Amino acid sequence: MKKIVSALALAGMVSVPAVVVAGDSPHTLSGNVTLTSDYIFRGISQTGGDAAIQGGLDYSHASGIYLGTWASNVGWIEDYQGYNSGNVEIDLYGGYRGVLGPVSYDVGVIGYFYPGDRPTGTTRADTTELYLGIGWKWFSAKYSHSISDETFGFANSRGSDYLNLAVSYPLAETGLTLGASWGTFSFDNNGAYDYDDLKISATYDMGKFSKLTSGVTLGVAYTDTDADKSKWTDTNNQFLGDDTVYVWISKAL
């Protein structure tokens, strides 16, 4: 609870100026900043249950092409992967979005980078994935395929993949959106680490409450996995795939 309160308190002090782009320009720049009580990625805690501050910057063109970057503090690089130092994740991505009739699609590539010092023999955590996403009304599906020899620190794991199925349903004009998702992660040549994950969430658009809070979103989620505890416990004896409830506040810029 103390970590949750601290994260929410910090959120009130975060202020980043928005980038203004001419209304008739085909170019759009946008940003986001988030404070969360736990950084959960595909059901696995990246911070060992600790809070995280995150932010990103995105460029998009009217043609559908986009580029972006995103970053967060992490803990697993040292506590699970065995790096001597390293507590930051930096993502770089780009792709193309479009619409075919009632169906939207998104195809691209993303690199997850974890700068830090690692002992000789420690597997690199840096990972590159190709992805394809499709959406229809409230439903979406996304498939990610690793083209890295070392996928998130697992050796000889090129070809590992993750499939996520999700639903996101806005409740009329209330500003409240309910969501649920299921995912399955398969690690090539490292099958003992395979797992499924489940997430149930609710978000509230604070812009519905006041113009002063436009772009601010509050969220809460429950997540769980069937990951093998003996495989996914860090050096602090923290089971990274345990069921948990976490909260966050984000601001679109």
Short mmCIF file of N, CA and C in Angstrom, two decimals, residues 74-78 83-88 114-117:
data_model
loop_
_atom_site.label_atom_id
_atom_site.label_comp_id
_atom_site.label_asym_id
_atom_site.label_seq_id
_atom_site.Cartn_x
_atom_site.Cartn_y
_atom_site.Cartn_z
N VAL A 74 13.19 -0.95 -14.37
CA VAL A 74 12.93 -2.38 -14.17
C VAL A 74 13.85 -2.89 -13.06
N GLY A 75 13.54 -4.08 -12.56
CA GLY A 75 14.38 -4.67 -11.52
C GLY A 75 14.91 -6.04 -11.89
N TRP A 76 14.25 -6.72 -12.83
CA TRP A 76 14.59 -8.11 -13.12
C TRP A 76 15.94 -8.30 -13.79
N ILE A 77 16.47 -7.26 -14.42
CA ILE A 77 17.77 -7.39 -15.10
C ILE A 77 18.86 -7.78 -14.10
N GLU A 78 18.82 -7.20 -12.93
CA GLU A 78 19.78 -7.56 -11.88
C GLU A 78 19.27 -8.73 -11.04
N TYR A 83 22.49 -9.52 -14.22
CA TYR A 83 23.38 -8.42 -14.60
C TYR A 83 24.03 -7.83 -13.34
N ASN A 84 25.23 -7.33 -13.48
CA ASN A 84 25.87 -6.61 -12.38
C ASN A 84 25.16 -5.29 -12.12
N SER A 85 24.70 -4.66 -13.19
CA SER A 85 23.97 -3.40 -13.09
C SER A 85 23.05 -3.27 -14.29
N GLY A 86 21.99 -2.53 -14.10
CA GLY A 86 21.01 -2.33 -15.15
C GLY A 86 19.62 -2.27 -14.58
N ASN A 87 18.96 -1.13 -14.73
CA ASN A 87 17.63 -0.98 -14.17
C ASN A 87 16.69 -0.18 -15.08
N VAL A 88 16.98 -0.20 -16.39
CA VAL A 88 16.18 0.57 -17.34
C VAL A 88 15.82 -0.30 -18.54
N TYR A 114 18.00 -3.33 -22.79
CA TYR A 114 18.26 -3.27 -21.36
C TYR A 114 19.75 -2.97 -21.14
N PRO A 115 20.12 -1.69 -21.18
CA PRO A 115 21.53 -1.34 -20.99
C PRO A 115 22.00 -1.70 -19.59
N GLY A 116 23.24 -2.17 -19.52
CA GLY A 116 23.79 -2.54 -18.21
C GLY A 116 25.03 -3.39 -18.37
N ASP A 117 25.66 -3.67 -17.27
CA ASP A 117 26.88 -4.49 -17.25
C ASP A 117 26.51 -5.91 -16.84
#
